[in-house]
Coordinates of C-alpha atoms and ligand atoms in Angstrom, one line a residue:
Chain A
X8 CA 6.4 32.7 -21.3
X9 CA 5.8 29.2 -22.4
X10 CA 8.3 27.2 -20.5
X11 CA 7.5 23.6 -19.5
X12 CA 9.3 24.2 -16.2
X13 CA 9.9 27.6 -14.6
X14 CA 11.7 27.7 -11.3
X15 CA 12.2 31.0 -9.4
X16 CA 14.1 31.6 -6.2
X17 CA 14.1 28.0 -5.2
X18 CA 15.6 27.4 -1.8
X19 CA 15.7 24.5 0.7
X20 CA 17.3 24.1 4.1
X21 CA 17.7 21.0 6.2
X22 CA 17.8 22.2 9.7
X23 CA 20.5 24.9 9.6
X24 CA 22.1 23.5 6.4
X25 CA 21.3 25.3 3.2
X26 CA 21.0 22.7 0.4
X27 CA 19.6 25.0 -2.3
X28 CA 19.7 28.8 -2.5
X29 CA 18.0 31.1 -4.9
X30 CA 17.9 28.7 -7.9
X31 CA 16.3 30.1 -11.0
X32 CA 16.0 27.7 -14.0
X33 CA 13.7 27.3 -17.0
X34 CA 13.2 24.5 -19.4
X35 CA 11.5 25.1 -22.8
X36 CA 9.1 22.5 -24.2
X37 CA 11.1 19.7 -25.8
X38 CA 14.4 21.0 -24.5
X39 CA 17.4 18.9 -23.4
X40 CA 19.0 20.5 -20.3
X41 CA 22.0 19.1 -18.6
X42 CA 22.5 19.6 -14.9
X43 CA 25.9 18.9 -13.3
X44 CA 27.6 19.7 -10.1
X45 CA 29.9 18.1 -7.5
X46 CA 28.5 15.5 -5.0
X47 CA 26.3 17.2 -2.5
X48 CA 25.7 20.3 -4.6
X49 CA 21.9 19.9 -4.4
X50 CA 21.0 18.3 -7.7
X51 CA 18.8 15.6 -6.2
X52 CA 17.3 18.0 -3.7
X53 CA 16.3 20.2 -6.7
X54 CA 14.5 17.2 -8.2
X55 CA 12.8 16.4 -4.9
X56 CA 11.6 19.9 -4.5
X57 CA 10.1 20.0 -8.0
X58 CA 8.6 16.5 -7.6
X59 CA 6.8 17.6 -4.4
X60 CA 8.7 15.7 -1.8
X61 CA 9.6 18.9 0.2
X62 CA 6.6 21.2 0.3
X63 CA 8.4 23.5 2.7
X64 CA 10.9 24.8 0.1
X65 CA 11.2 28.5 -0.7
X66 CA 10.5 30.0 -4.1
X67 CA 8.0 29.2 -6.9
X68 CA 7.8 26.3 -9.3
X69 CA 5.7 26.6 -12.4
X70 CA 5.0 23.5 -14.5
X71 CA 3.4 24.3 -17.9
X72 CA 2.6 27.7 -16.4
X73 CA 0.8 26.2 -13.4
X74 CA 2.1 26.8 -9.9
X75 CA 2.8 23.5 -8.2
X76 CA 2.6 24.8 -4.7
X77 CA 0.2 22.6 -2.6
X78 CA 0.2 19.7 -5.1
X79 CA 1.2 16.3 -3.8
X80 CA 3.9 14.2 -5.6
X81 CA 1.3 12.0 -7.3
X82 CA -0.7 15.0 -8.5
X83 CA 2.5 16.4 -10.1
X84 CA 3.3 13.1 -11.7
X85 CA -0.2 13.0 -13.2
X86 CA 0.3 16.4 -14.7
X87 CA 3.2 15.0 -16.8
X88 CA 6.2 15.5 -14.5
X89 CA 8.2 12.4 -14.3
X90 CA 11.4 11.7 -12.3
X91 CA 13.7 8.8 -11.7
X92 CA 15.3 8.1 -8.3
X93 CA 19.1 8.3 -8.1
X94 CA 19.0 5.0 -6.2
X95 CA 16.5 2.8 -8.0
X96 CA 13.2 2.3 -6.1
X97 CA 11.4 -0.6 -7.8
X98 CA 8.2 -2.2 -6.5
X99 CA 9.7 -5.4 -5.1
X100 CA 6.6 -7.6 -5.1
X101 CA 5.7 -6.7 -8.7
X102 CA 7.2 -8.1 -11.8
X103 CA 9.2 -5.8 -14.1
X104 CA 6.3 -5.5 -16.4
X105 CA 3.8 -4.7 -13.6
X106 CA 6.2 -2.1 -12.3
X107 CA 6.0 -0.2 -15.6
X108 CA 2.2 -0.6 -15.7
X109 CA 1.7 1.3 -12.4
X110 CA 2.0 4.9 -13.8
X111 CA -0.3 3.9 -16.7
X112 CA -2.9 2.3 -14.4
X113 CA -2.8 5.5 -12.2
X114 CA -2.9 8.1 -14.9
X115 CA -6.0 10.2 -15.4
X116 CA -8.0 8.6 -16.9
X117 CA -6.4 5.3 -16.1
X118 CA -5.5 2.9 -19.0
X119 CA -7.3 -0.4 -19.0
X120 CA -5.2 -3.4 -17.9
X121 CA -4.6 -4.8 -21.3
X122 CA -3.6 -1.4 -22.8
X123 CA -1.4 -0.7 -19.9
X124 CA 0.4 -4.0 -20.2
X125 CA 0.9 -3.5 -24.0
X126 CA 2.3 -0.1 -23.5
X127 CA 4.5 -1.2 -20.6
X128 CA 5.9 -4.0 -22.8
X129 CA 6.7 -1.5 -25.5
X130 CA 8.6 0.6 -22.9
X131 CA 10.5 -2.4 -21.7
X132 CA 11.5 -3.0 -25.3
X133 CA 12.8 0.6 -25.6
X134 CA 15.1 0.2 -22.6
X135 CA 16.0 -3.4 -23.6
X136 CA 14.4 -5.2 -20.7
X137 CA 11.8 -7.1 -22.6
X138 CA 13.3 -10.5 -21.8
X139 CA 13.0 -9.7 -18.0
X140 CA 9.4 -8.7 -18.2
X141 CA 8.2 -11.4 -15.9
X142 CA 11.2 -11.4 -13.5
X143 CA 11.1 -9.7 -10.1
X144 CA 13.3 -6.8 -9.4
X145 CA 15.5 -8.7 -6.9
X146 CA 16.9 -10.8 -9.8
X147 CA 17.9 -7.7 -11.8
X148 CA 21.4 -6.3 -11.9
X149 CA 22.1 -2.7 -10.9
X150 CA 22.1 -1.7 -14.5
X151 CA 18.8 -3.4 -15.2
X152 CA 17.3 -1.7 -12.2
X153 CA 18.3 1.7 -13.6
X154 CA 16.7 0.7 -16.9
X155 CA 13.5 -0.3 -15.0
X156 CA 13.6 3.0 -13.2
X157 CA 13.8 4.8 -16.5
X158 CA 11.1 2.7 -18.2
X159 CA 8.7 3.4 -15.3
X160 CA 9.3 7.1 -15.6
X161 CA 8.9 7.4 -19.3
X162 CA 5.9 5.1 -19.6
X163 CA 3.3 7.8 -19.0
X164 CA 4.8 9.9 -21.9
X165 CA 5.6 12.9 -19.6
X166 CA 6.0 16.4 -20.7
X167 CA 9.2 16.6 -18.6
X168 CA 11.5 13.8 -17.6
X169 CA 14.1 14.4 -14.9
X170 CA 16.7 11.6 -15.1
X171 CA 18.8 11.6 -11.9
X172 CA 22.0 9.8 -12.7
X173 CA 20.5 7.0 -14.7
X174 CA 23.8 6.2 -16.3
X175 CA 25.9 5.8 -13.2
X176 CA 27.8 2.5 -13.4
X177 CA 26.8 1.7 -16.9
X178 CA 29.3 0.5 -19.5
X179 CA 30.2 2.5 -22.6
X180 CA 27.8 0.8 -24.8
X181 CA 25.0 0.9 -22.2
X182 CA 25.5 4.6 -21.9
X183 CA 25.1 4.9 -25.6
X184 CA 22.0 2.8 -25.5
X185 CA 20.4 5.0 -22.8
X186 CA 21.5 8.1 -24.7
X187 CA 19.7 6.9 -27.8
X188 CA 16.7 6.2 -25.8
X189 CA 16.6 9.7 -24.2
X190 CA 17.2 11.2 -27.7
X191 CA 14.3 9.2 -29.1
X192 CA 12.1 10.2 -26.1
X193 CA 13.0 13.8 -26.6
X194 CA 12.2 13.4 -30.3
X195 CA 8.7 12.6 -29.3
X196 CA 8.4 16.0 -27.6
X197 CA 9.4 15.2 -24.0
X198 CA 11.7 17.8 -22.4
X199 CA 14.5 16.1 -20.5
X200 CA 16.7 17.3 -17.6
X201 CA 19.7 15.0 -17.4
X202 CA 21.6 15.0 -14.2
X203 CA 24.8 13.1 -14.8
X204 CA 28.4 12.7 -13.7
X205 CA 29.2 11.0 -17.0
X206 CA 30.5 14.0 -18.9
X207 CA 30.6 12.3 -22.3
X208 CA 26.8 11.8 -22.1
X209 CA 26.2 15.3 -20.8
X210 CA 28.1 17.0 -23.6
X211 CA 26.5 14.8 -26.2
X212 CA 23.0 15.3 -25.0
X213 CA 22.6 18.8 -23.5
X214 CA 21.5 21.8 -25.6
X215 CA 22.0 23.8 -22.5
X216 CA 24.0 23.2 -19.3
X217 CA 23.5 24.4 -15.8
X218 CA 26.1 23.9 -13.0
X219 CA 25.2 23.7 -9.3
X220 CA 27.9 24.2 -6.7
X221 CA 27.0 24.1 -2.9
X222 CA 23.3 24.8 -3.6
X223 CA 23.8 27.6 -6.0
X224 CA 23.6 27.8 -9.8
X225 CA 26.9 29.2 -10.7
X226 CA 26.6 29.2 -14.5
X227 CA 24.3 28.2 -17.2
X228 CA 24.5 28.3 -21.0
X229 CA 26.0 26.5 -24.0
X230 CA 27.7 23.3 -22.8
X231 CA 31.1 23.9 -24.3
X232 CA 31.3 27.5 -23.0
X233 CA 30.0 26.5 -19.6
X234 CA 32.5 23.7 -19.1
X235 CA 35.4 26.0 -20.1
X236 CA 34.6 28.6 -17.5
X237 CA 37.1 28.9 -14.7
X238 CA 34.6 28.6 -11.9
X239 CA 33.3 25.2 -13.2
X240 CA 36.9 23.9 -13.6
X241 CA 37.6 25.1 -10.1
X242 CA 34.5 23.5 -8.7
X243 CA 35.4 20.2 -10.2
X244 CA 39.0 20.2 -9.5
X245 CA 38.3 21.4 -6.0
X246 CA 36.3 18.3 -5.1
Chain B
X30 CA -15.8 -19.6 -16.2
X31 CA -13.7 -16.5 -15.3
X32 CA -11.3 -16.8 -12.3
X33 CA -13.3 -14.4 -10.1
X34 CA -16.5 -16.2 -10.9
X35 CA -14.9 -19.5 -10.2
X36 CA -13.7 -18.3 -6.9
X37 CA -17.1 -17.0 -5.8
X38 CA -18.9 -20.2 -6.9
X39 CA -16.2 -22.2 -5.0
X40 CA -16.8 -20.1 -1.9
X41 CA -20.5 -20.5 -2.1
X42 CA -20.1 -24.3 -2.6
X43 CA -17.8 -24.5 0.4
X44 CA -20.3 -22.6 2.5
X45 CA -23.2 -24.8 1.5
X46 CA -21.0 -27.9 2.3
X47 CA -20.1 -26.5 5.7
X48 CA -23.8 -25.9 6.6
X49 CA -24.7 -29.4 5.5
X50 CA -22.0 -31.0 7.5
X51 CA -22.8 -29.1 10.7
X52 CA -26.5 -29.9 10.1
X53 CA -25.6 -33.6 10.3
X54 CA -23.8 -32.9 13.6
X55 CA -26.6 -30.6 14.7
X56 CA -25.4 -29.6 18.0
X57 CA -25.3 -26.1 19.5
X58 CA -21.7 -26.4 20.4
X59 CA -20.7 -27.2 16.8
X60 CA -22.6 -24.1 15.6
X61 CA -20.9 -22.0 18.3
X62 CA -17.4 -23.3 17.4
X63 CA -18.0 -22.8 13.7
X64 CA -19.2 -19.2 14.5
X65 CA -16.0 -18.3 16.4
X66 CA -13.7 -19.8 13.8
X67 CA -15.5 -17.9 11.0
X68 CA -15.4 -14.7 13.0
X69 CA -11.7 -15.0 13.2
X70 CA -11.4 -15.8 9.5
X71 CA -13.3 -12.6 8.8
X72 CA -11.2 -10.5 11.3
X73 CA -7.9 -11.9 9.9
X74 CA -8.9 -11.4 6.2
X75 CA -10.0 -7.8 7.1
X76 CA -6.8 -7.1 9.1
X77 CA -4.7 -8.3 6.2
X78 CA -6.3 -5.9 3.7
X79 CA -4.5 -3.1 5.4
X80 CA -1.4 -4.9 6.8
X81 CA -0.7 -7.4 4.1
X82 CA -1.7 -5.5 1.1
X83 CA -0.5 -2.0 2.0
X84 CA 2.0 -2.7 4.8
X85 CA 0.3 -0.6 7.5
X86 CA 0.0 -2.6 10.7
X87 CA -3.2 -1.8 12.5
X88 CA -3.4 -2.5 16.3
X89 CA -6.9 -1.3 16.5
X90 CA -8.8 -4.5 15.5
X91 CA -10.6 -4.7 18.9
X92 CA -11.8 -1.1 18.5
X93 CA -13.5 -1.8 15.1
X94 CA -14.8 -5.1 16.3
X95 CA -16.3 -3.6 19.4
X96 CA -17.7 -0.6 17.6
X97 CA -19.7 -3.1 15.5
X98 CA -20.9 -5.0 18.6
X99 CA -22.0 -1.8 20.3
X100 CA -23.7 -0.6 17.1
X101 CA -25.9 -3.6 17.5
X102 CA -26.5 -3.0 21.2
X103 CA -27.5 0.6 20.6
X104 CA -29.6 0.1 17.5
X105 CA -31.4 -2.8 19.2
X106 CA -32.1 -0.8 22.3
X107 CA -33.1 2.5 20.7
X108 CA -34.9 1.3 17.6
X109 CA -35.3 -2.5 18.1
X110 CA -33.8 -3.0 14.6
X111 CA -33.3 -6.4 13.1
X112 CA -29.8 -8.0 13.5
X113 CA -29.2 -8.0 9.7
X114 CA -29.8 -4.2 9.6
X115 CA -27.5 -3.9 12.6
X116 CA -24.8 -5.8 10.7
X117 CA -25.0 -3.4 7.8
X118 CA -25.0 -0.4 10.1
X119 CA -22.0 -1.8 12.0
X120 CA -20.2 -2.0 8.7
X121 CA -20.9 1.6 8.0
X122 CA -20.0 2.8 11.5
X123 CA -16.7 0.9 11.7
X124 CA -16.0 1.9 8.1
X125 CA -16.5 5.5 9.0
X126 CA -14.4 5.0 12.1
X127 CA -11.6 3.6 9.9
X128 CA -11.9 6.6 7.6
X129 CA -11.7 8.9 10.6
X130 CA -8.8 7.1 12.2
X131 CA -7.0 6.9 8.8
X132 CA -7.5 10.6 8.3
X133 CA -5.9 11.4 11.6
X134 CA -3.1 8.8 11.5
X135 CA -2.3 7.6 8.0
X136 CA 0.1 10.5 7.4
X137 CA 2.2 8.8 10.0
X138 CA 4.4 6.1 8.5
X139 CA 5.3 2.7 9.7
X140 CA 5.4 2.1 13.5
X141 CA 3.9 5.5 14.4
X142 CA 0.7 4.6 12.6
X143 CA 0.6 1.4 14.6
X144 CA 1.0 3.1 17.9
X145 CA -1.7 5.6 17.0
X146 CA -4.2 2.8 16.2
X147 CA -3.5 1.1 19.5
X148 CA -4.8 4.1 21.3
X149 CA -8.1 4.0 19.4
X150 CA -9.3 1.0 21.4
X151 CA -8.4 2.7 24.6
X152 CA -10.3 5.9 23.7
X153 CA -13.4 4.1 22.5
X154 CA -13.5 1.7 25.5
X155 CA -13.2 4.7 27.9
X156 CA -16.1 6.2 26.0
X157 CA -18.3 3.1 26.3
X158 CA -17.4 2.5 30.0
X159 CA -18.7 6.0 30.8
X160 CA -21.9 5.8 28.8
X161 CA -24.7 4.3 30.9
X162 CA -27.1 4.0 27.9
X163 CA -24.7 1.5 26.3
X164 CA -24.4 -0.4 29.5
X165 CA -21.4 1.3 31.0
X166 CA -18.8 -0.8 32.6
X167 CA -21.2 -3.5 33.7
X168 CA -22.3 -4.3 30.2
X169 CA -25.6 -4.9 28.4
X170 CA -27.9 -7.9 27.9
X171 CA -29.5 -8.9 24.6
X172 CA -32.7 -10.9 24.3
X173 CA -32.0 -13.8 22.0
X174 CA -35.0 -14.9 19.8
X175 CA -35.8 -18.6 19.6
X176 CA -35.3 -18.9 15.9
X177 CA -34.9 -16.7 12.8
X178 CA -36.9 -17.0 9.6
X179 CA -36.2 -20.4 8.1
X180 CA -33.8 -21.3 10.9
X181 CA -35.5 -23.1 13.7
X182 CA -32.3 -22.7 15.8
X183 CA -30.9 -19.3 16.5
X184 CA -27.3 -20.7 16.8
X185 CA -27.6 -22.1 13.3
X186 CA -28.8 -18.7 12.1
X187 CA -25.8 -16.9 13.7
X188 CA -23.4 -19.5 12.2
X189 CA -24.9 -19.0 8.7
X190 CA -24.8 -15.2 9.1
X191 CA -21.1 -15.3 10.1
X192 CA -20.4 -17.8 7.3
X193 CA -22.0 -15.4 4.7
X194 CA -20.0 -12.5 6.2
X195 CA -16.7 -14.4 6.1
X196 CA -17.2 -15.7 2.6
X197 CA -18.2 -12.2 1.5
X198 CA -15.1 -10.8 3.2
X199 CA -13.0 -13.3 1.3
X200 CA -14.6 -12.4 -2.0
X201 CA -14.0 -8.7 -1.3
X202 CA -10.4 -9.3 -0.4
X203 CA -9.8 -11.4 -3.5
X204 CA -11.4 -8.7 -5.6
X205 CA -9.1 -6.1 -4.1
X206 CA -6.1 -8.2 -4.9
X207 CA -7.0 -8.3 -8.6
X208 CA -8.1 -4.7 -8.8
X209 CA -6.4 -1.4 -9.4
X210 CA -6.8 -0.7 -5.7
X211 CA -4.8 -3.9 -5.0
X212 CA -2.0 -2.8 -7.3
X213 CA -1.9 0.6 -5.7
X214 CA -1.7 -0.9 -2.2
X215 CA 1.1 -3.2 -3.3
X216 CA 3.1 -0.2 -4.5
X217 CA 2.5 1.6 -1.2
X218 CA 3.7 -1.5 0.7
X219 CA 6.8 -1.8 -1.5
X220 CA 7.9 1.8 -1.7
X221 CA 5.5 4.6 -0.8
X222 CA 7.6 7.4 -2.2
X223 CA 8.1 5.6 -5.6
X224 CA 4.4 4.9 -5.6
X225 CA 3.5 8.6 -5.3
X226 CA 6.1 9.5 -8.0
X227 CA 4.3 7.0 -10.3
X228 CA 1.0 8.8 -9.8
X229 CA -0.5 6.6 -7.1
X230 CA -2.8 8.6 -4.8
X231 CA -1.3 7.0 -1.7
X232 CA -3.3 8.7 1.0
X233 CA -6.6 8.1 -0.7
X234 CA -5.9 4.4 -1.3
X235 CA -4.8 3.9 2.3
X236 CA -8.0 5.6 3.5
X237 CA -10.1 3.3 1.3
X238 CA -8.3 0.2 2.6
X239 CA -8.7 1.3 6.2
X240 CA -12.4 1.9 5.7
X241 CA -13.0 -1.4 4.0
X242 CA -10.9 -3.3 6.6
X243 CA -12.5 -1.5 9.5
X244 CA -16.0 -2.0 8.1
X245 CA -15.4 -5.7 7.8
X246 CA -14.2 -5.9 11.4
X247 CA -17.3 -4.0 12.5
X248 CA -19.5 -6.5 10.7
X249 CA -17.6 -9.4 12.4
X250 CA -18.5 -7.8 15.8
X251 CA -22.1 -7.0 15.1
X252 CA -23.6 -10.4 15.9
X253 CA -21.5 -10.7 19.1
X254 CA -24.2 -9.4 21.5
X255 CA -26.6 -12.1 20.2
X256 CA -23.9 -14.8 20.3
X257 CA -23.0 -14.0 23.9
X258 CA -26.4 -12.7 25.0
X259 CA -24.4 -10.3 27.2
X260 CA -21.7 -7.8 26.2
X261 CA -19.4 -5.8 28.4
X262 CA -16.6 -3.5 27.4
X263 CA -13.8 -5.8 28.5
X264 CA -15.0 -8.6 26.3
X265 CA -15.8 -6.4 23.3
X266 CA -12.5 -4.4 23.4
X267 CA -10.4 -7.4 24.5
X268 CA -6.9 -7.2 23.1
X269 CA -7.4 -10.9 22.3
X270 CA -9.2 -9.9 19.1
X271 CA -6.3 -7.7 18.0
X272 CA -3.6 -10.2 18.8
X273 CA -5.5 -13.1 17.3
X274 CA -6.3 -11.4 14.0
X275 CA -2.7 -10.4 13.7
X276 CA -1.1 -13.6 14.8
X277 CA -3.4 -15.8 12.7
X278 CA -2.6 -13.8 9.6
X279 CA 1.2 -13.8 10.2
X280 CA 1.1 -17.5 10.8
X281 CA -0.9 -18.2 7.6
X282 CA 1.0 -15.7 5.5
X283 CA 0.2 -12.1 4.4
X284 CA 0.6 -12.5 0.7
X285 CA -3.1 -12.9 -0.1
X286 CA -6.5 -13.8 1.4
X287 CA -5.6 -17.5 1.6
X288 CA -3.0 -16.9 4.4
X289 CA -5.4 -15.4 6.9
X290 CA -8.0 -18.0 6.1
X291 CA -5.6 -20.9 6.8
X292 CA -4.1 -19.2 9.9
X293 CA -7.4 -18.3 11.4
X294 CA -8.9 -21.7 10.7
X295 CA -6.0 -23.6 12.2
X296 CA -5.4 -21.4 15.2
X297 CA -9.0 -20.8 16.3
X298 CA -9.7 -24.5 15.9
X299 CA -6.7 -25.2 18.1
X300 CA -7.9 -22.6 20.6
X301 CA -11.4 -24.0 20.7
X302 CA -10.0 -27.4 21.4
X303 CA -7.8 -26.0 24.1
X304 CA -10.7 -24.1 25.8
X305 CA -12.5 -27.4 26.2
X306 CA -9.6 -29.6 27.2
X307 CA -7.3 -27.3 29.0
X308 CA -8.6 -23.8 29.9
X309 CA -9.7 -20.6 28.2
X310 CA -6.5 -18.9 29.5
X311 CA -4.5 -21.4 27.3
X312 CA -5.8 -19.6 24.2
X313 CA -3.4 -16.7 24.1
X314 CA -0.6 -19.0 25.3
X315 CA -1.1 -21.1 22.2
X316 CA -1.2 -18.2 19.9
X317 CA 1.9 -16.7 21.4
X318 CA 3.8 -19.9 21.3
X319 CA 2.9 -20.7 17.7
X320 CA 3.6 -17.1 16.6
X321 CA 7.1 -17.2 18.2
X322 CA 7.8 -20.5 16.4
X323 CA 6.7 -19.0 13.1
X324 CA 8.5 -15.8 13.4
X325 CA 11.7 -17.7 14.1
X326 CA 11.3 -20.6 11.7
X327 CA 8.9 -19.5 9.0
X328 CA 8.6 -15.7 8.8
X329 CA 6.5 -15.9 5.6
X330 CA 3.9 -18.1 7.3
X331 CA 2.4 -21.4 6.2
X332 CA 2.0 -20.1 2.6
X333 CA 5.6 -19.2 2.5
X334 CA 6.5 -22.7 3.7
X335 CA 4.3 -24.3 1.0
X336 CA 5.9 -22.1 -1.7
X337 CA 9.4 -22.8 -0.6
X338 CA 8.7 -26.6 -0.5
X339 CA 7.1 -26.5 -3.9
X340 CA 10.0 -24.5 -5.3
X341 CA 12.4 -27.1 -4.1
X342 CA 10.3 -29.8 -5.7
X343 CA 10.4 -28.0 -9.0
X344 CA 14.2 -27.7 -9.2
X345 CA 14.9 -31.2 -7.9
Ligands
ATP416 N1 16.6 14.6 3.4 C1 17.7 15.2 3.7 N2 18.0 15.6 5.0 C2 19.1 16.2 5.3 N3 20.1 16.6 4.4 C3 19.9 16.3 3.1 C4 18.7 15.6 2.7 N4 18.8 15.4 1.4 C5 19.9 15.9 1.0 N5 20.6 16.5 2.0 C6 21.9 17.2 2.0 O1 21.8 18.2 1.0 C7 23.0 18.3 0.3 C8 22.7 18.1 -1.2 O2 22.3 16.7 -1.4 P1 21.9 16.2 -2.9 O3 21.5 14.8 -2.7 O4 20.8 17.1 -3.4 O5 23.2 16.4 -3.7 P2 23.5 15.9 -5.2 O6 24.0 17.1 -5.9 O7 22.4 15.2 -5.7 O8 24.7 14.9 -5.0 P3 25.1 13.6 -5.8 O9 25.9 14.0 -7.0 O10 26.0 12.9 -4.8 O11 23.9 12.9 -6.0 C9 23.9 17.2 0.8 O12 24.8 17.8 1.7 C10 23.0 16.2 1.5 O13 23.6 15.6 2.6
MG417 MG1 22.0 13.3 -6.4

């Protein structure tokens, strides 16, 4: 099979607590997958397992047909697997522009400084941060920090971008702006997993939707159908 | 002239000027004092490569420094090698030591790493104390030549040697700040997890930084047996080296190589003065007192003060 991401039997426990259990999920190249679920259902843990933060997880993760077991987070990033952090984690001592050059300076082979800066500037324009290029992260608003997080993740033109709640707290027009951006990125061939609580964005964006509840994937399929299933309604009403 | 070139030319000019000034004074005590100050400049700049640039606080300065000094003792005794060769060897030995220590400890984050480095000095010192060939606990003597090559006066030679090492260390540190390595270290200091997610090979960069930093500390220690003519484990492994390098850097400011240079110059000058006028025990007291003042009043060091003062001037 030719999936960009192929996850089988993924499990993760913290002490005695099971955060993920038997997750199977595939993403086709260039696909747009939505991932939703109540707070604490394991969405971010799923991202962390795939990104290499928890090497002790159960199950198998294949990225472009390659098993990721044993690979460090930076090695996975360099293969074209990009993620954002739910709580933005900017490099505080670097300018906004320098933040975005980092994945470009550390790709294999690395881009020369001038090229990296030019491309980082283009990325900032895409997310609408070009005017803040020389600011430091501490002077940015929450919204701009999310945009920076996104710019840094998409700069290396990944094969898969996992966007973990990049729209939380954004206004209606800002959500539209990020949606346009993710659509454009997807148009360039990047597969996207969008983790969101903003339902409007999820339904507009996703070609396929998966729902996590308490560490399990309860349904997956066409977004309209999935959202109409009784289990999903119960899960959301129950929280 | 490009910026790096300008810096290196400036460093060389400053070095020549220092030599000329001290030549005018031409007194053994002046060469000695200059040597000690420069030794601390080198130690502080080296310490800051790991602590300031990557955020990993190393409490093992004395171990790397002493490893350099004992490399000289051993190579001189066994092979009668020239001091310059010993300096290079000391850089390699302490660099390798840094690599080894880093390999064992750099997976530990934050304070755990620091505690692990502290034990390095203890382990090495125990080793030397129980090694008769290296002089054991009673120490080893070094025969000091009269002069060296063009230098009629060996003290002057040692001063010039330490000057070249210190300026070289500054050039290396400044080079790292401008380089991809420097960028990577800064991302590690800011947020190691985000750095890895952006493709930064965090462990490898930390190992490189530990090796460079350790190597520089070893080179700072290599001429010590000749400076003192006698070396014992207590002096070589003295916690004073660790505390001084750290305090001087914190007082100067950790943001770049300038901070440690300012801090080391100011503090070791003060210390040298105090050794003459008060007592040698006053040294650590001075460092401790000044450090406490800075931690309370100016946590970003002298550089931070200057920046804050300039910033106020701009807006006024
Ligand atoms: N490092 C950790 N150590 C211990 N427990 C953790 C850790 N990370 C997550 N958990 C727990 O695992 C469960 C799933 O958390 P996770 O962050 O994956 O949920 P989520 O679906 O992303 O929620 P949200 O929508 O609020 O972001 C939670 O109960 C959380 O407390
Ligand atoms: Mg989450």
